[in-house]
Amino acid sequence: VAVVGSGPAGLAAAQQLTRAGHTVAVFERDDKIGGLLRYGIPDFKMEKHHIDRRIEQMTAEGTRFRTGQNIGVDITWEELRSRYDAVLIATGASNPRDINIPGRELDGVHFAMEYLVPANRVVAGETVTNQILADGKNVIILGGGDTGADCLGTATRQGAISVTTLAIGKQPPSERTADQPWPTMPNLFEVASAHEEFGERSYLASTVEFVGENGKVTGVKVAETEFVNGKRLPKPGTERILP
């Protein structure tokens, strides 16, 4: 079996398949195994020796690893399917979701992985050119999930002056509500270690525009979120600019 992608899904599937008696080869386009575990999650949240220990275990069990192999480029899908009885695609979700608002083209507006991956490489001792750094800057994070918390913790360690996390929705409740009974996964207000360390969180914040000077972002125009016919929209007259 060929497994394409060595993130958490690919590694879990590969270990299960190997233990079931199959010969498994894991293909990874990056230079190291781990996918999101390696280059997405910062070391303050999960040290990379945990990945290395699991890879050693899986190698001893018989799983084979192929790094630097971009399937579809270095090896065609047809070649892969002809060489293996089955192909499992576990390529993750590395395509970011963009935000289509005025000022998106300004310098200083980045996707999370453009920021996190080089930061993780630097922590691993690699040399990175043109790294995005938050030292001495006011940072705004759009999105209040795990990835936003990873960016927050990274910006904190780089020496950001301030970090504000914006979420378009309401602040979730701290306890399970009646419409989310056990055993469903409730939507609860969570405080990650990065939130405890630094930064502010703002809810019901609709991002309206990126503002800037000389091609560089200088602020984010936000407005309060209001619900109209089930849709979340910026409330007129509540706009303000965050630096």
Tab-separated table of C-alpha atoms in Angstrom:
chain	number	residue	atom	x	y	z
A	1	VAL	CA	0.000	0.000	0.000
A	2	ALA	CA	1.204	3.522	-0.826
A	3	VAL	CA	0.242	6.286	1.606
A	4	VAL	CA	0.531	9.797	0.176
A	5	GLY	CA	1.118	12.297	2.966
A	6	SER	CA	2.902	11.817	6.283
A	7	GLY	CA	0.789	13.983	8.569
A	8	PRO	CA	-1.248	12.613	11.482
A	9	ALA	CA	-3.760	10.859	9.200
A	10	GLY	CA	-1.115	9.307	6.945
A	11	LEU	CA	1.040	8.097	9.827
A	12	ALA	CA	-1.910	6.632	11.747
A	13	ALA	CA	-3.165	4.794	8.660
A	14	ALA	CA	0.316	3.545	7.763
A	15	GLN	CA	0.912	2.103	11.218
A	16	GLN	CA	-2.469	0.366	11.252
A	17	LEU	CA	-1.875	-1.106	7.769
A	18	THR	CA	1.655	-2.271	8.648
A	19	ARG	CA	0.403	-3.970	11.803
A	20	ALA	CA	-2.322	-5.676	9.761
A	21	GLY	CA	0.408	-7.310	7.674
A	22	HIS	CA	0.662	-5.069	4.604
A	23	THR	CA	3.854	-3.606	3.150
A	24	VAL	CA	3.414	0.158	3.413
A	25	ALA	CA	5.402	3.001	1.848
A	26	VAL	CA	4.686	6.562	2.973
A	27	PHE	CA	5.401	9.312	0.424
A	28	GLU	CA	6.065	12.874	1.609
A	29	ARG	CA	6.891	15.890	-0.575
A	30	ASP	CA	8.740	17.728	2.238
A	31	ASP	CA	12.249	16.902	3.390
A	32	LYS	CA	11.078	15.398	6.688
A	33	ILE	CA	8.250	13.140	7.794
A	34	GLY	CA	5.402	14.571	9.888
A	35	GLY	CA	3.343	16.928	7.727
A	36	LEU	CA	1.262	19.242	9.893
A	37	LEU	CA	2.790	17.699	13.010
A	38	ARG	CA	6.277	18.683	11.841
A	39	TYR	CA	5.796	22.067	10.205
A	40	GLY	CA	2.364	23.270	11.294
A	41	ILE	CA	2.293	22.724	15.060
A	42	PRO	CA	4.925	24.776	16.955
A	43	ASP	CA	7.410	23.136	19.308
A	44	PHE	CA	5.965	24.885	22.371
A	45	LYS	CA	2.828	22.833	21.748
A	46	MET	CA	4.461	19.560	20.650
A	47	GLU	CA	8.187	18.890	20.628
A	48	LYS	CA	9.374	17.165	17.477
A	49	HIS	CA	11.169	14.366	19.296
A	50	HIS	CA	7.742	12.796	19.751
A	51	ILE	CA	7.436	12.490	15.947
A	52	ASP	CA	10.983	11.151	15.614
A	53	ARG	CA	10.319	8.488	18.243
A	54	ARG	CA	7.144	7.346	16.451
A	55	ILE	CA	8.938	7.204	13.078
A	56	GLU	CA	11.678	5.066	14.633
A	57	GLN	CA	9.012	2.738	15.998
A	58	MET	CA	7.195	2.534	12.654
A	59	THR	CA	10.442	1.926	10.755
A	60	ALA	CA	11.264	-0.942	13.112
A	61	GLU	CA	7.791	-2.356	12.491
A	62	GLY	CA	8.434	-2.324	8.732
A	63	THR	CA	6.849	0.891	7.427
A	64	ARG	CA	8.947	2.496	4.691
A	65	PHE	CA	9.314	6.254	4.247
A	66	ARG	CA	10.037	8.222	1.066
A	67	THR	CA	10.707	11.942	1.568
A	68	GLY	CA	11.108	14.571	-1.141
A	69	GLN	CA	8.549	12.798	-3.351
A	70	ASN	CA	5.829	15.053	-4.743
A	71	ILE	CA	3.210	12.692	-6.135
A	72	GLY	CA	1.810	14.037	-9.381
A	73	VAL	CA	5.134	15.747	-10.137
A	74	ASP	CA	8.065	13.459	-9.281
A	75	ILE	CA	5.934	10.327	-9.640
A	76	THR	CA	2.677	10.259	-11.576
A	77	TRP	CA	-0.475	8.890	-9.996
A	78	GLU	CA	-0.614	6.295	-12.766
A	79	GLU	CA	2.889	5.072	-11.893
A	80	LEU	CA	1.990	4.892	-8.221
A	81	ARG	CA	-1.203	2.917	-8.861
A	82	SER	CA	0.645	0.485	-11.137
A	83	ARG	CA	3.290	-0.211	-8.489
A	84	TYR	CA	0.954	-0.717	-5.517
A	85	ASP	CA	-2.213	-2.695	-4.858
A	86	ALA	CA	-3.813	0.283	-3.147
A	87	VAL	CA	-3.143	3.995	-2.728
A	88	LEU	CA	-4.313	5.964	0.299
A	89	ILE	CA	-4.450	9.758	-0.097
A	90	ALA	CA	-3.805	11.619	3.166
A	91	THR	CA	-2.570	14.940	1.823
A	92	GLY	CA	-4.210	17.120	4.464
A	93	ALA	CA	-5.636	20.595	3.991
A	94	SER	CA	-2.713	22.804	3.021
A	95	ASN	CA	-4.738	25.036	0.680
A	96	PRO	CA	-5.722	28.104	2.732
A	97	ARG	CA	-9.080	29.865	2.583
A	98	ASP	CA	-8.630	33.448	1.433
A	99	ILE	CA	-10.590	36.528	2.472
A	100	ASN	CA	-11.854	38.748	-0.343
A	101	ILE	CA	-11.892	42.269	1.099
A	102	PRO	CA	-10.283	45.583	0.056
A	103	GLY	CA	-6.555	45.802	0.827
A	104	ARG	CA	-5.915	42.057	0.613
A	105	GLU	CA	-2.962	42.719	-1.710
A	106	LEU	CA	-1.086	44.822	0.878
A	107	ASP	CA	2.301	43.622	2.068
A	108	GLY	CA	2.107	42.207	5.576
A	109	VAL	CA	-1.080	40.158	5.130
A	110	HIS	CA	-0.168	36.470	5.306
A	111	PHE	CA	-1.682	33.006	5.468
A	112	ALA	CA	-1.007	31.098	8.692
A	113	MET	CA	1.193	28.420	7.129
A	114	GLU	CA	3.357	31.045	5.419
A	115	TYR	CA	4.173	32.143	8.960
A	116	LEU	CA	4.219	28.895	10.938
A	117	VAL	CA	6.232	26.637	8.621
A	118	PRO	CA	9.341	28.871	8.413
A	119	ALA	CA	9.120	29.509	12.173
A	120	ASN	CA	9.159	25.768	12.831
A	121	ARG	CA	12.116	25.302	10.493
A	122	VAL	CA	14.084	27.982	12.348
A	123	VAL	CA	13.359	26.338	15.704
A	124	ALA	CA	14.645	23.082	14.188
A	125	GLY	CA	17.950	24.810	13.427
A	126	GLU	CA	17.440	25.448	9.726
A	127	THR	CA	18.351	28.675	7.936
A	128	VAL	CA	15.325	30.472	6.496
A	129	THR	CA	15.510	33.515	4.244
A	130	ASN	CA	12.905	36.285	4.385
A	131	GLN	CA	11.233	34.829	7.470
A	132	ILE	CA	8.063	36.601	8.598
A	133	LEU	CA	8.765	37.943	12.086
A	134	ALA	CA	6.430	39.544	14.614
A	135	ASP	CA	9.042	41.228	16.813
A	136	GLY	CA	8.119	44.820	17.609
A	137	LYS	CA	4.833	44.570	15.697
A	138	ASN	CA	1.127	44.792	16.453
A	139	VAL	CA	-0.269	41.478	15.181
A	140	ILE	CA	-3.870	40.669	14.317
A	141	ILE	CA	-5.004	37.085	13.805
A	142	LEU	CA	-8.190	36.355	11.867
A	143	GLY	CA	-9.724	33.167	13.223
A	144	GLY	CA	-10.048	31.908	16.772
A	145	GLY	CA	-9.214	28.220	16.323
A	146	ASP	CA	-6.160	26.061	16.998
A	147	THR	CA	-4.178	27.495	14.086
A	148	GLY	CA	-4.793	31.018	15.378
A	149	ALA	CA	-3.548	29.957	18.811
A	150	ASP	CA	-0.398	28.520	17.201
A	151	CYS	CA	0.218	31.847	15.459
A	152	LEU	CA	-0.409	33.683	18.740
A	153	GLY	CA	2.110	31.607	20.665
A	154	THR	CA	4.686	31.997	17.912
A	155	ALA	CA	4.209	35.781	17.740
A	156	THR	CA	4.502	35.976	21.529
A	157	ARG	CA	7.850	34.169	21.446
A	158	GLN	CA	9.098	36.416	18.655
A	159	GLY	CA	8.421	39.520	20.745
A	160	ALA	CA	5.229	41.028	19.329
A	161	ILE	CA	4.066	44.267	20.986
A	162	SER	CA	0.448	43.137	20.909
A	163	VAL	CA	-1.590	40.294	19.462
A	164	THR	CA	-5.343	40.499	18.925
A	165	THR	CA	-7.332	37.472	17.795
A	166	LEU	CA	-10.566	38.259	15.934
A	167	ALA	CA	-13.455	35.796	15.637
A	168	ILE	CA	-16.543	36.615	13.581
A	169	GLY	CA	-18.897	34.524	15.728
A	170	LYS	CA	-20.112	34.732	19.297
A	171	GLN	CA	-17.964	33.606	22.189
A	172	PRO	CA	-18.855	29.950	22.812
A	173	PRO	CA	-20.327	28.961	26.181
A	174	SER	CA	-18.098	27.506	28.884
A	175	GLU	CA	-20.441	24.554	29.489
A	176	ARG	CA	-22.309	22.140	27.227
A	177	THR	CA	-25.675	23.494	26.042
A	178	ALA	CA	-28.928	21.523	25.817
A	179	ASP	CA	-28.812	21.399	22.010
A	180	GLN	CA	-25.381	19.684	22.122
A	181	PRO	CA	-26.031	16.632	24.335
A	182	TRP	CA	-23.501	13.926	25.076
A	183	PRO	CA	-21.953	12.198	23.108
A	184	THR	CA	-21.823	15.013	20.516
A	185	MET	CA	-18.710	17.197	20.483
A	186	PRO	CA	-19.814	20.487	22.056
A	187	ASN	CA	-18.683	23.893	20.851
A	188	LEU	CA	-17.112	25.281	24.027
A	189	PHE	CA	-14.977	28.268	24.931
A	190	GLU	CA	-11.420	26.977	25.095
A	191	VAL	CA	-8.341	28.655	26.507
A	192	ALA	CA	-5.110	27.327	25.035
A	193	SER	CA	-1.757	27.847	26.734
A	194	ALA	CA	-0.989	30.539	24.148
A	195	HIS	CA	-4.085	32.488	25.230
A	196	GLU	CA	-3.004	32.302	28.867
A	197	GLU	CA	0.407	33.736	27.987
A	198	PHE	CA	-0.448	36.832	25.981
A	199	GLY	CA	-2.829	38.658	23.706
A	200	GLU	CA	-6.466	39.690	23.514
A	201	ARG	CA	-9.475	37.928	21.990
A	202	SER	CA	-12.377	39.730	20.340
A	203	TYR	CA	-15.643	38.086	19.295
A	204	LEU	CA	-18.408	39.244	16.947
A	205	ALA	CA	-15.704	41.057	14.966
A	206	SER	CA	-16.246	41.277	11.204
A	207	THR	CA	-13.146	42.131	9.187
A	208	VAL	CA	-14.135	44.817	6.672
A	209	GLU	CA	-10.902	46.069	5.114
A	210	PHE	CA	-7.117	46.032	5.327
A	211	VAL	CA	-5.804	49.608	5.375
A	212	GLY	CA	-2.261	50.618	4.544
A	213	GLU	CA	0.302	53.135	3.406
A	214	ASN	CA	2.865	52.810	0.593
A	215	GLY	CA	1.706	49.283	-0.169
A	216	LYS	CA	2.095	48.012	3.396
A	217	VAL	CA	-0.668	47.116	5.814
A	218	THR	CA	-1.024	49.492	8.785
A	219	GLY	CA	-4.360	48.441	10.222
A	220	VAL	CA	-7.476	46.317	10.010
A	221	LYS	CA	-10.919	47.893	9.812
A	222	VAL	CA	-13.395	45.812	11.817
A	223	ALA	CA	-17.065	46.175	12.673
A	224	GLU	CA	-19.418	44.477	15.082
A	225	THR	CA	-21.087	41.387	13.675
A	226	GLU	CA	-24.863	41.315	13.427
A	227	PHE	CA	-27.058	38.415	12.349
A	228	VAL	CA	-29.453	39.224	9.493
A	229	ASN	CA	-31.662	36.383	8.196
A	230	GLY	CA	-29.205	33.879	9.581
A	231	LYS	CA	-26.205	35.559	7.939
A	232	ARG	CA	-23.308	37.195	9.782
A	233	LEU	CA	-22.775	40.733	8.455
A	234	PRO	CA	-20.832	43.828	9.600
A	235	LYS	CA	-23.069	46.272	11.458
A	236	PRO	CA	-22.983	49.745	9.823
A	237	GLY	CA	-21.674	52.522	12.000
A	238	THR	CA	-19.555	50.311	14.244
A	239	GLU	CA	-16.355	50.371	12.198
A	240	ARG	CA	-13.012	50.955	13.898
A	241	ILE	CA	-9.403	50.474	12.856
A	242	LEU	CA	-7.012	48.274	14.816
A	243	PRO	CA	-3.288	48.960	14.258
